[in-house]
Amino acid sequence: MIMQTLAIVRDAYRDLNAKKLFWLVLMLSGIVVGSFAAVGVNEKGLEVFVWTIESRIFNSRLFPPAVFYKLMFATLGINFWLAWIAAILALVSTAGIIPDFISSGSIELVLSRPIGRLRLFLTKCLAGLLFVTLQVGVFSLAAFLVIGIRGRAWEPGLFWAVPLTVCFFSYLFAICVLLGMVTRSTIASLLLTLLVWAGIFGLHTTESLFLLLKEHNQLKLETLAKQVDELQAEKAATPAETPTGTDAPRPAQATGAKPRGPLERRREQLEETRQNSGWIRRTHSILFLVKTALPKTTETKDLLSRKLFTAADLDRMRQDQKEPPPMNFGADDVRVDEREVQRRIERIINERSVGWVIGTSLLFELVLVGAAAFMFCRRDF
């Protein structure tokens, strides 16, 4: 049984390797890592080969070499290269594993041998994940050496990129496998997978936006409530004016045009903000519920930052950041500390457990792979 399984994996990997994309992606990964090695940081700014680009933001005083290289690895290496470009190339390479196998006629020859359909199907899927595992493993090893030599810090936490990236890709691969079983077309399954991926990314962006609105609104509520309390205390401490002379009303009182004071304006803003808070919270709860049932591609790759960067590293990176522009919409609107909003959002995201991020995503993947495996085992070829 083991020899049969290894033979199927070897055969599937041989098909992938024949497409030459494996070596193309590996070569491009080498170029990305080489660009890491070509860029450094010193007290004046950035080093590019033998040239120095002066910078007040990127220098060794704010970013020690180890932190600088880890930041490049997380942002450019993972978020840009592995999570987008390399993932798309890997999907192009592996999208045809199931459709080509069931439509080329080779499946009849394989099924004539004493091997279970379920094991055959799972082995084919394993070969697709093996493609990505080898790519990410080589990339992480090269980045580990670059950071160790150039940054003078050996960071074994970099190798968390291997399981996290494979998990991230497996969500998309499960979608592609199911669509490949349904459509029997490599192109259709690939395009539909990219479309679903775009939908998942759009949902993540929308949920993040409403999380920002919710926390901004909550901090605005707290600020307004504090200001109302202060104005009420100030009004209570101020003695009432004693009318003098005639009892005739003043012109402003006679016309009923008494202007609103700061306390009245803040009370109105507080009530309006409370009303807005309700629908913002409800909308975010619905988006979060839908997001829980779907794979968390962005959150999965962002877990690497939790492994690579300490709280001290994150504080150092925030030191030279400019304060975000205020989200206030009127001249009389209350000003909200946007840095505090960002800190609250970061705390909420970091409190989302690994079990929620990985566990619910793998459950979604299990349902899709199970459906595809059921179709593969029951269909007549």
mmCIF file of N, CA, C and O in Angstrom, residues 147-239:
data_model
loop_
_atom_site.group_PDB
_atom_site.id
_atom_site.type_symbol
_atom_site.label_atom_id
_atom_site.label_comp_id
_atom_site.label_asym_id
_atom_site.label_seq_id
_atom_site.Cartn_x
_atom_site.Cartn_y
_atom_site.Cartn_z
ATOM 1 N N ILE A 147 18.944 36.399 6.571
ATOM 2 C CA ILE A 147 18.743 37.154 7.810
ATOM 3 C C ILE A 147 19.830 36.821 8.827
ATOM 4 O O ILE A 147 20.295 37.693 9.569
ATOM 5 N N GLY A 148 20.266 35.566 8.863
ATOM 6 C CA GLY A 148 21.317 35.194 9.800
ATOM 7 C C GLY A 148 22.652 35.826 9.461
ATOM 8 O O GLY A 148 23.381 36.289 10.351
ATOM 9 N N ILE A 149 22.983 35.867 8.169
ATOM 10 C CA ILE A 149 24.292 36.399 7.755
ATOM 11 C C ILE A 149 24.269 37.927 7.705
ATOM 12 O O ILE A 149 25.144 38.597 8.262
ATOM 13 N N ARG A 150 23.240 38.483 7.042
ATOM 14 C CA ARG A 150 23.189 39.933 6.877
ATOM 15 C C ARG A 150 22.648 40.648 8.108
ATOM 16 O O ARG A 150 23.121 41.720 8.478
ATOM 17 N N GLY A 151 21.648 40.049 8.745
ATOM 18 C CA GLY A 151 21.038 40.687 9.908
ATOM 19 C C GLY A 151 21.646 40.279 11.227
ATOM 20 O O GLY A 151 21.263 40.804 12.268
ATOM 21 N N ARG A 152 22.568 39.297 11.182
ATOM 22 C CA ARG A 152 23.265 38.821 12.386
ATOM 23 C C ARG A 152 22.275 38.345 13.456
ATOM 24 O O ARG A 152 22.457 38.581 14.648
ATOM 25 N N ALA A 153 21.203 37.700 12.994
ATOM 26 C CA ALA A 153 20.212 37.133 13.913
ATOM 27 C C ALA A 153 19.622 35.883 13.263
ATOM 28 O O ALA A 153 19.093 35.954 12.148
ATOM 29 N N TRP A 154 19.736 34.761 13.951
ATOM 30 C CA TRP A 154 19.206 33.512 13.421
ATOM 31 C C TRP A 154 17.803 33.316 13.971
ATOM 32 O O TRP A 154 17.608 33.197 15.174
ATOM 33 N N GLU A 155 16.828 33.343 13.074
ATOM 34 C CA GLU A 155 15.422 33.351 13.451
ATOM 35 C C GLU A 155 14.740 32.069 12.980
ATOM 36 O O GLU A 155 14.245 31.994 11.845
ATOM 37 N N PRO A 156 14.714 31.020 13.810
ATOM 38 C CA PRO A 156 14.015 29.795 13.400
ATOM 39 C C PRO A 156 12.516 29.985 13.229
ATOM 40 O O PRO A 156 11.853 29.166 12.585
ATOM 41 N N GLY A 157 11.968 31.085 13.779
ATOM 42 C CA GLY A 157 10.550 31.358 13.601
ATOM 43 C C GLY A 157 10.161 31.590 12.154
ATOM 44 O O GLY A 157 8.972 31.512 11.800
ATOM 45 N N LEU A 158 11.167 31.864 11.291
ATOM 46 C CA LEU A 158 10.872 32.035 9.873
ATOM 47 C C LEU A 158 10.243 30.784 9.265
ATOM 48 O O LEU A 158 9.456 30.876 8.322
ATOM 49 N N PHE A 159 10.581 29.622 9.802
ATOM 50 C CA PHE A 159 10.095 28.376 9.210
ATOM 51 C C PHE A 159 8.612 28.137 9.515
ATOM 52 O O PHE A 159 8.043 27.168 8.994
ATOM 53 N N TRP A 160 8.003 28.992 10.354
ATOM 54 C CA TRP A 160 6.551 28.944 10.486
ATOM 55 C C TRP A 160 5.881 29.304 9.164
ATOM 56 O O TRP A 160 4.690 29.013 8.962
ATOM 57 N N ALA A 161 6.626 29.963 8.280
ATOM 58 C CA ALA A 161 6.066 30.305 6.970
ATOM 59 C C ALA A 161 5.682 29.064 6.181
ATOM 60 O O ALA A 161 4.762 29.123 5.349
ATOM 61 N N VAL A 162 6.362 27.949 6.420
ATOM 62 C CA VAL A 162 6.075 26.732 5.641
ATOM 63 C C VAL A 162 4.684 26.191 5.951
ATOM 64 O O VAL A 162 3.844 26.089 5.040
ATOM 65 N N PRO A 163 4.363 25.832 7.216
ATOM 66 C CA PRO A 163 3.003 25.314 7.457
ATOM 67 C C PRO A 163 1.909 26.347 7.232
ATOM 68 O O PRO A 163 0.822 26.001 6.753
ATOM 69 N N LEU A 164 2.175 27.625 7.565
ATOM 70 C CA LEU A 164 1.137 28.637 7.400
ATOM 71 C C LEU A 164 0.834 28.890 5.928
ATOM 72 O O LEU A 164 -0.334 29.020 5.539
ATOM 73 N N THR A 165 1.870 28.953 5.096
ATOM 74 C CA THR A 165 1.639 29.173 3.670
ATOM 75 C C THR A 165 0.984 27.964 3.023
ATOM 76 O O THR A 165 0.126 28.111 2.145
ATOM 77 N N VAL A 166 1.380 26.767 3.445
ATOM 78 C CA VAL A 166 0.741 25.566 2.904
ATOM 79 C C VAL A 166 -0.729 25.522 3.304
ATOM 80 O O VAL A 166 -1.599 25.160 2.490
ATOM 81 N N CYS A 167 -1.043 25.906 4.549
ATOM 82 C CA CYS A 167 -2.444 25.990 4.970
ATOM 83 C C CYS A 167 -3.201 27.006 4.129
ATOM 84 O O CYS A 167 -4.311 26.744 3.654
ATOM 85 N N PHE A 168 -2.594 28.169 3.953
ATOM 86 C CA PHE A 168 -3.208 29.219 3.139
ATOM 87 C C PHE A 168 -3.505 28.708 1.729
ATOM 88 O O PHE A 168 -4.602 28.907 1.196
ATOM 89 N N PHE A 169 -2.542 28.030 1.123
ATOM 90 C CA PHE A 169 -2.753 27.527 -0.235
ATOM 91 C C PHE A 169 -3.750 26.375 -0.263
ATOM 92 O O PHE A 169 -4.508 26.231 -1.233
ATOM 93 N N SER A 170 -3.784 25.571 0.775
ATOM 94 C CA SER A 170 -4.674 24.413 0.781
ATOM 95 C C SER A 170 -6.138 24.828 0.735
ATOM 96 O O SER A 170 -6.972 24.110 0.175
ATOM 97 N N TYR A 171 -6.469 26.001 1.322
ATOM 98 C CA TYR A 171 -7.852 26.483 1.240
ATOM 99 C C TYR A 171 -8.249 26.698 -0.226
ATOM 100 O O TYR A 171 -9.315 26.262 -0.670
ATOM 101 N N LEU A 172 -7.367 27.381 -0.956
ATOM 102 C CA LEU A 172 -7.646 27.666 -2.367
ATOM 103 C C LEU A 172 -7.603 26.395 -3.196
ATOM 104 O O LEU A 172 -8.410 26.213 -4.123
ATOM 105 N N PHE A 173 -6.678 25.504 -2.869
ATOM 106 C CA PHE A 173 -6.550 24.262 -3.627
ATOM 107 C C PHE A 173 -7.786 23.384 -3.452
ATOM 108 O O PHE A 173 -8.225 22.707 -4.391
ATOM 109 N N ALA A 174 -8.377 23.391 -2.255
ATOM 110 C CA ALA A 174 -9.593 22.613 -2.020
ATOM 111 C C ALA A 174 -10.743 23.139 -2.886
ATOM 112 O O ALA A 174 -11.526 22.362 -3.454
ATOM 113 N N ILE A 175 -10.843 24.462 -2.998
ATOM 114 C CA ILE A 175 -11.859 25.049 -3.876
ATOM 115 C C ILE A 175 -11.610 24.634 -5.319
ATOM 116 O O ILE A 175 -12.536 24.255 -6.055
ATOM 117 N N CYS A 176 -10.344 24.699 -5.730
ATOM 118 C CA CYS A 176 -9.987 24.357 -7.109
ATOM 119 C C CYS A 176 -10.261 22.883 -7.399
ATOM 120 O O CYS A 176 -10.724 22.542 -8.494
ATOM 121 N N VAL A 177 -9.999 22.004 -6.446
ATOM 122 C CA VAL A 177 -10.239 20.575 -6.640
ATOM 123 C C VAL A 177 -11.731 20.302 -6.819
ATOM 124 O O VAL A 177 -12.145 19.546 -7.724
ATOM 125 N N LEU A 178 -12.555 20.891 -5.970
ATOM 126 C CA LEU A 178 -14.000 20.675 -6.090
ATOM 127 C C LEU A 178 -14.521 21.217 -7.418
ATOM 128 O O LEU A 178 -15.317 20.549 -8.102
ATOM 129 N N LEU A 179 -14.097 22.401 -7.783
ATOM 130 C CA LEU A 179 -14.535 22.968 -9.060
ATOM 131 C C LEU A 179 -14.015 22.155 -10.234
ATOM 132 O O LEU A 179 -14.683 22.048 -11.272
ATOM 133 N N GLY A 180 -12.815 21.586 -10.087
ATOM 134 C CA GLY A 180 -12.285 20.726 -11.137
ATOM 135 C C GLY A 180 -13.102 19.459 -11.318
ATOM 136 O O GLY A 180 -13.298 18.989 -12.447
ATOM 137 N N MET A 181 -13.592 18.911 -10.200
ATOM 138 C CA MET A 181 -14.456 17.736 -10.287
ATOM 139 C C MET A 181 -15.789 18.079 -10.943
ATOM 140 O O MET A 181 -16.343 17.285 -11.709
ATOM 141 N N VAL A 182 -16.318 19.251 -10.661
ATOM 142 C CA VAL A 182 -17.624 19.644 -11.195
ATOM 143 C C VAL A 182 -17.527 19.999 -12.673
ATOM 144 O O VAL A 182 -18.348 19.561 -13.497
ATOM 145 N N THR A 183 -16.516 20.792 -13.033
ATOM 146 C CA THR A 183 -16.421 21.308 -14.405
ATOM 147 C C THR A 183 -15.602 20.410 -15.332
ATOM 148 O O THR A 183 -15.764 20.496 -16.553
ATOM 149 N N ARG A 184 -14.686 19.598 -14.758
ATOM 150 C CA ARG A 184 -13.758 18.785 -15.549
ATOM 151 C C ARG A 184 -12.905 19.648 -16.486
ATOM 152 O O ARG A 184 -12.436 19.174 -17.506
ATOM 153 N N SER A 185 -12.716 20.897 -16.133
ATOM 154 C CA SER A 185 -11.948 21.825 -16.959
ATOM 155 C C SER A 185 -10.922 22.534 -16.098
ATOM 156 O O SER A 185 -11.267 23.109 -15.055
ATOM 157 N N THR A 186 -9.672 22.508 -16.543
ATOM 158 C CA THR A 186 -8.608 23.181 -15.795
ATOM 159 C C THR A 186 -8.803 24.691 -15.806
ATOM 160 O O THR A 186 -8.688 25.357 -14.766
ATOM 161 N N ILE A 187 -9.098 25.249 -16.963
ATOM 162 C CA ILE A 187 -9.258 26.701 -17.080
ATOM 163 C C ILE A 187 -10.448 27.183 -16.250
ATOM 164 O O ILE A 187 -10.355 28.173 -15.519
ATOM 165 N N ALA A 188 -11.569 26.477 -16.361
ATOM 166 C CA ALA A 188 -12.764 26.898 -15.623
ATOM 167 C C ALA A 188 -12.531 26.828 -14.120
ATOM 168 O O ALA A 188 -12.903 27.750 -13.380
ATOM 169 N N SER A 189 -11.928 25.739 -13.646
ATOM 170 C CA SER A 189 -11.681 25.606 -12.210
ATOM 171 C C SER A 189 -10.711 26.664 -11.710
ATOM 172 O O SER A 189 -10.881 27.216 -10.616
ATOM 173 N N LEU A 190 -9.700 26.992 -12.525
ATOM 174 C CA LEU A 190 -8.725 28.006 -12.130
ATOM 175 C C LEU A 190 -9.368 29.387 -12.057
ATOM 176 O O LEU A 190 -9.210 30.107 -11.055
ATOM 177 N N LEU A 191 -10.111 29.763 -13.086
ATOM 178 C CA LEU A 191 -10.740 31.084 -13.102
ATOM 179 C C LEU A 191 -11.781 31.225 -12.004
ATOM 180 O O LEU A 191 -11.875 32.271 -11.348
ATOM 181 N N LEU A 192 -12.573 30.173 -11.782
ATOM 182 C CA LEU A 192 -13.587 30.240 -10.727
ATOM 183 C C LEU A 192 -12.938 30.300 -9.345
ATOM 184 O O LEU A 192 -13.445 30.977 -8.445
ATOM 185 N N THR A 193 -11.821 29.602 -9.163
ATOM 186 C CA THR A 193 -11.102 29.667 -7.883
ATOM 187 C C THR A 193 -10.590 31.073 -7.621
ATOM 188 O O THR A 193 -10.702 31.593 -6.502
ATOM 189 N N LEU A 194 -10.017 31.708 -8.637
ATOM 190 C CA LEU A 194 -9.548 33.087 -8.485
ATOM 191 C C LEU A 194 -10.707 34.023 -8.179
ATOM 192 O O LEU A 194 -10.561 34.977 -7.390
ATOM 193 N N LEU A 195 -11.865 33.752 -8.770
ATOM 194 C CA LEU A 195 -13.039 34.583 -8.499
ATOM 195 C C LEU A 195 -13.504 34.417 -7.047
ATOM 196 O O LEU A 195 -13.832 35.402 -6.370
ATOM 197 N N VAL A 196 -13.532 33.169 -6.569
ATOM 198 C CA VAL A 196 -13.906 32.924 -5.167
ATOM 199 C C VAL A 196 -12.894 33.564 -4.231
ATOM 200 O O VAL A 196 -13.259 34.157 -3.198
ATOM 201 N N TRP A 197 -11.624 33.454 -4.565
ATOM 202 C CA TRP A 197 -10.566 34.073 -3.763
ATOM 203 C C TRP A 197 -10.778 35.583 -3.675
ATOM 204 O O TRP A 197 -10.644 36.187 -2.600
ATOM 205 N N ALA A 198 -11.111 36.206 -4.808
ATOM 206 C CA ALA A 198 -11.381 37.651 -4.803
ATOM 207 C C ALA A 198 -12.584 37.973 -3.916
ATOM 208 O O ALA A 198 -12.592 38.994 -3.211
ATOM 209 N N GLY A 199 -13.609 37.103 -3.938
ATOM 210 C CA GLY A 199 -14.763 37.323 -3.071
ATOM 211 C C GLY A 199 -14.403 37.215 -1.604
ATOM 212 O O GLY A 199 -14.886 38.015 -0.774
ATOM 213 N N ILE A 200 -13.564 36.242 -1.241
ATOM 214 C CA ILE A 200 -13.129 36.091 0.144
ATOM 215 C C ILE A 200 -12.315 37.309 0.588
ATOM 216 O O ILE A 200 -12.484 37.832 1.698
ATOM 217 N N PHE A 201 -11.449 37.778 -0.301
ATOM 218 C CA PHE A 201 -10.654 38.971 0.015
ATOM 219 C C PHE A 201 -11.554 40.194 0.177
ATOM 220 O O PHE A 201 -11.335 41.033 1.062
ATOM 221 N N GLY A 202 -12.575 40.313 -0.683
ATOM 222 C CA GLY A 202 -13.509 41.431 -0.556
ATOM 223 C C GLY A 202 -14.280 41.388 0.755
ATOM 224 O O GLY A 202 -14.507 42.426 1.386
ATOM 225 N N LEU A 203 -14.682 40.173 1.178
ATOM 226 C CA LEU A 203 -15.364 40.035 2.462
ATOM 227 C C LEU A 203 -14.450 40.437 3.609
ATOM 228 O O LEU A 203 -14.873 41.125 4.553
ATOM 229 N N HIS A 204 -13.186 40.007 3.544
ATOM 230 C CA HIS A 204 -12.221 40.383 4.588
ATOM 231 C C HIS A 204 -12.042 41.898 4.643
ATOM 232 O O HIS A 204 -12.018 42.484 5.738
ATOM 233 N N THR A 205 -11.926 42.539 3.487
ATOM 234 C CA THR A 205 -11.746 43.992 3.454
ATOM 235 C C THR A 205 -12.962 44.709 4.040
ATOM 236 O O THR A 205 -12.827 45.676 4.803
ATOM 237 N N THR A 206 -14.163 44.242 3.684
ATOM 238 C CA THR A 206 -15.385 44.866 4.199
ATOM 239 C C THR A 206 -15.506 44.686 5.703
ATOM 240 O O THR A 206 -15.865 45.617 6.433
ATOM 241 N N GLU A 207 -15.198 43.473 6.195
ATOM 242 C CA GLU A 207 -15.260 43.235 7.641
ATOM 243 C C GLU A 207 -14.240 44.099 8.379
ATOM 244 O O GLU A 207 -14.528 44.642 9.457
ATOM 245 N N SER A 208 -13.051 44.251 7.804
ATOM 246 C CA SER A 208 -12.031 45.101 8.427
ATOM 247 C C SER A 208 -12.478 46.555 8.462
ATOM 248 O O SER A 208 -12.227 47.273 9.441
ATOM 249 N N LEU A 209 -13.154 47.000 7.392
ATOM 250 C CA LEU A 209 -13.644 48.374 7.355
ATOM 251 C C LEU A 209 -14.698 48.606 8.428
ATOM 252 O O LEU A 209 -14.664 49.625 9.138
ATOM 253 N N PHE A 210 -15.629 47.663 8.581
ATOM 254 C CA PHE A 210 -16.671 47.845 9.593
ATOM 255 C C PHE A 210 -16.098 47.679 11.004
ATOM 256 O O PHE A 210 -16.623 48.271 11.949
ATOM 257 N N LEU A 211 -15.048 46.888 11.159
ATOM 258 C CA LEU A 211 -14.377 46.823 12.454
ATOM 259 C C LEU A 211 -13.758 48.171 12.791
ATOM 260 O O LEU A 211 -13.835 48.643 13.940
ATOM 261 N N LEU A 212 -13.150 48.823 11.793
ATOM 262 C CA LEU A 212 -12.606 50.163 11.996
ATOM 263 C C LEU A 212 -13.703 51.155 12.365
ATOM 264 O O LEU A 212 -13.557 51.949 13.303
ATOM 265 N N LEU A 213 -14.826 51.105 11.640
ATOM 266 C CA LEU A 213 -15.931 52.010 11.950
ATOM 267 C C LEU A 213 -16.494 51.746 13.346
ATOM 268 O O LEU A 213 -16.831 52.689 14.079
ATOM 269 N N LYS A 214 -16.585 50.465 13.712
ATOM 270 C CA LYS A 214 -17.135 50.128 15.022
ATOM 271 C C LYS A 214 -16.258 50.655 16.148
ATOM 272 O O LYS A 214 -16.758 51.259 17.116
ATOM 273 N N GLU A 215 -14.952 50.435 16.047
ATOM 274 C CA GLU A 215 -14.059 50.895 17.110
ATOM 275 C C GLU A 215 -13.940 52.413 17.116
ATOM 276 O O GLU A 215 -13.837 53.028 18.185
ATOM 277 N N HIS A 216 -13.940 53.032 15.934
ATOM 278 C CA HIS A 216 -13.929 54.493 15.883
ATOM 279 C C HIS A 216 -15.181 55.055 16.529
ATOM 280 O O HIS A 216 -15.133 56.033 17.291
ATOM 281 N N ASN A 217 -16.331 54.443 16.231
ATOM 282 C CA ASN A 217 -17.593 54.903 16.804
ATOM 283 C C ASN A 217 -17.630 54.697 18.316
ATOM 284 O O ASN A 217 -18.139 55.544 19.062
ATOM 285 N N GLN A 218 -17.072 53.576 18.786
ATOM 286 C CA GLN A 218 -17.052 53.299 20.220
ATOM 287 C C GLN A 218 -16.183 54.315 20.967
ATOM 288 O O GLN A 218 -16.571 54.821 22.023
ATOM 289 N N LEU A 219 -15.010 54.616 20.408
ATOM 290 C CA LEU A 219 -14.143 55.605 21.044
ATOM 291 C C LEU A 219 -14.778 56.997 20.999
ATOM 292 O O LEU A 219 -14.635 57.792 21.947
ATOM 293 N N LYS A 220 -15.503 57.289 19.927
ATOM 294 C CA LYS A 220 -16.203 58.570 19.840
ATOM 295 C C LYS A 220 -17.291 58.647 20.896
ATOM 296 O O LYS A 220 -17.499 59.712 21.515
ATOM 297 N N LEU A 221 -18.006 57.537 21.115
ATOM 298 C CA LEU A 221 -19.016 57.506 22.177
ATOM 299 C C LEU A 221 -18.401 57.803 23.536
ATOM 300 O O LEU A 221 -18.938 58.593 24.319
ATOM 301 N N GLU A 222 -17.275 57.155 23.822
ATOM 302 C CA GLU A 222 -16.623 57.361 25.113
ATOM 303 C C GLU A 222 -16.158 58.805 25.262
ATOM 304 O O GLU A 222 -16.294 59.404 26.347
ATOM 305 N N THR A 223 -15.623 59.383 24.185
ATOM 306 C CA THR A 223 -15.147 60.767 24.249
ATOM 307 C C THR A 223 -16.300 61.735 24.446
ATOM 308 O O THR A 223 -16.220 62.682 25.251
ATOM 309 N N LEU A 224 -17.399 61.522 23.708
ATOM 310 C CA LEU A 224 -18.556 62.399 23.846
ATOM 311 C C LEU A 224 -19.178 62.297 25.239
ATOM 312 O O LEU A 224 -19.571 63.311 25.829
ATOM 313 N N ALA A 225 -19.299 61.077 25.760
ATOM 314 C CA ALA A 225 -19.867 60.908 27.095
ATOM 315 C C ALA A 225 -19.010 61.619 28.137
ATOM 316 O O ALA A 225 -19.543 62.250 29.065
ATOM 317 N N LYS A 226 -17.708 61.557 27.982
ATOM 318 C CA LYS A 226 -16.822 62.249 28.922
ATOM 319 C C LYS A 226 -16.989 63.764 28.814
ATOM 320 O O LYS A 226 -17.039 64.473 29.836
ATOM 321 N N GLN A 227 -17.103 64.271 27.580
ATOM 322 C CA GLN A 227 -17.268 65.707 27.400
ATOM 323 C C GLN A 227 -18.612 66.190 27.943
ATOM 324 O O GLN A 227 -18.699 67.277 28.522
ATOM 325 N N VAL A 228 -19.669 65.396 27.755
ATOM 326 C CA VAL A 228 -20.978 65.765 28.291
ATOM 327 C C VAL A 228 -20.936 65.841 29.817
ATOM 328 O O VAL A 228 -21.467 66.770 30.438
ATOM 329 N N ASP A 229 -20.279 64.857 30.446
ATOM 330 C CA ASP A 229 -20.148 64.874 31.907
ATOM 331 C C ASP A 229 -19.377 66.105 32.369
ATOM 332 O O ASP A 229 -19.750 66.750 33.365
ATOM 333 N N GLU A 230 -18.323 66.462 31.655
ATOM 334 C CA GLU A 230 -17.529 67.630 32.043
ATOM 335 C C GLU A 230 -18.334 68.920 31.885
ATOM 336 O O GLU A 230 -18.277 69.816 32.745
ATOM 337 N N LEU A 231 -19.086 69.004 30.777
ATOM 338 C CA LEU A 231 -19.892 70.213 30.564
ATOM 339 C C LEU A 231 -21.019 70.324 31.583
ATOM 340 O O LEU A 231 -21.360 71.425 32.030
ATOM 341 N N GLN A 232 -21.627 69.178 31.944
ATOM 342 C CA GLN A 232 -22.665 69.215 32.969
ATOM 343 C C GLN A 232 -22.103 69.637 34.318
ATOM 344 O O GLN A 232 -22.723 70.424 35.047
ATOM 345 N N ALA A 233 -20.909 69.106 34.654
ATOM 346 C CA ALA A 233 -20.287 69.506 35.924
ATOM 347 C C ALA A 233 -19.927 70.988 35.913
ATOM 348 O O ALA A 233 -20.087 71.707 36.920
ATOM 349 N N GLU A 234 -19.463 71.481 34.771
ATOM 350 C CA GLU A 234 -19.108 72.895 34.655
ATOM 351 C C GLU A 234 -20.349 73.779 34.769
ATOM 352 O O GLU A 234 -20.322 74.838 35.404
ATOM 353 N N LYS A 235 -21.455 73.327 34.169
ATOM 354 C CA LYS A 235 -22.693 74.098 34.246
ATOM 355 C C LYS A 235 -23.251 74.122 35.666
ATOM 356 O O LYS A 235 -23.764 75.142 36.135
ATOM 357 N N ALA A 236 -23.144 72.973 36.350
ATOM 358 C CA ALA A 236 -23.643 72.906 37.729
ATOM 359 C C ALA A 236 -22.813 73.779 38.664
ATOM 360 O O ALA A 236 -23.331 74.325 39.647
ATOM 361 N N ALA A 237 -21.533 73.924 38.366
ATOM 362 C CA ALA A 237 -20.669 74.733 39.222
ATOM 363 C C ALA A 237 -20.799 76.221 38.954
ATOM 364 O O ALA A 237 -20.366 77.049 39.762
ATOM 365 N N THR A 238 -21.399 76.595 37.792
ATOM 366 C CA THR A 238 -21.550 78.008 37.451
ATOM 367 C C THR A 238 -22.854 78.543 38.023
ATOM 368 O O THR A 238 -23.929 77.985 37.743
ATOM 369 N N PRO A 239 -22.842 79.602 38.836
ATOM 370 C CA PRO A 239 -24.093 80.146 39.410
ATOM 371 C C PRO A 239 -24.978 80.724 38.326
ATOM 372 O O PRO A 239 -24.506 81.305 37.348
#
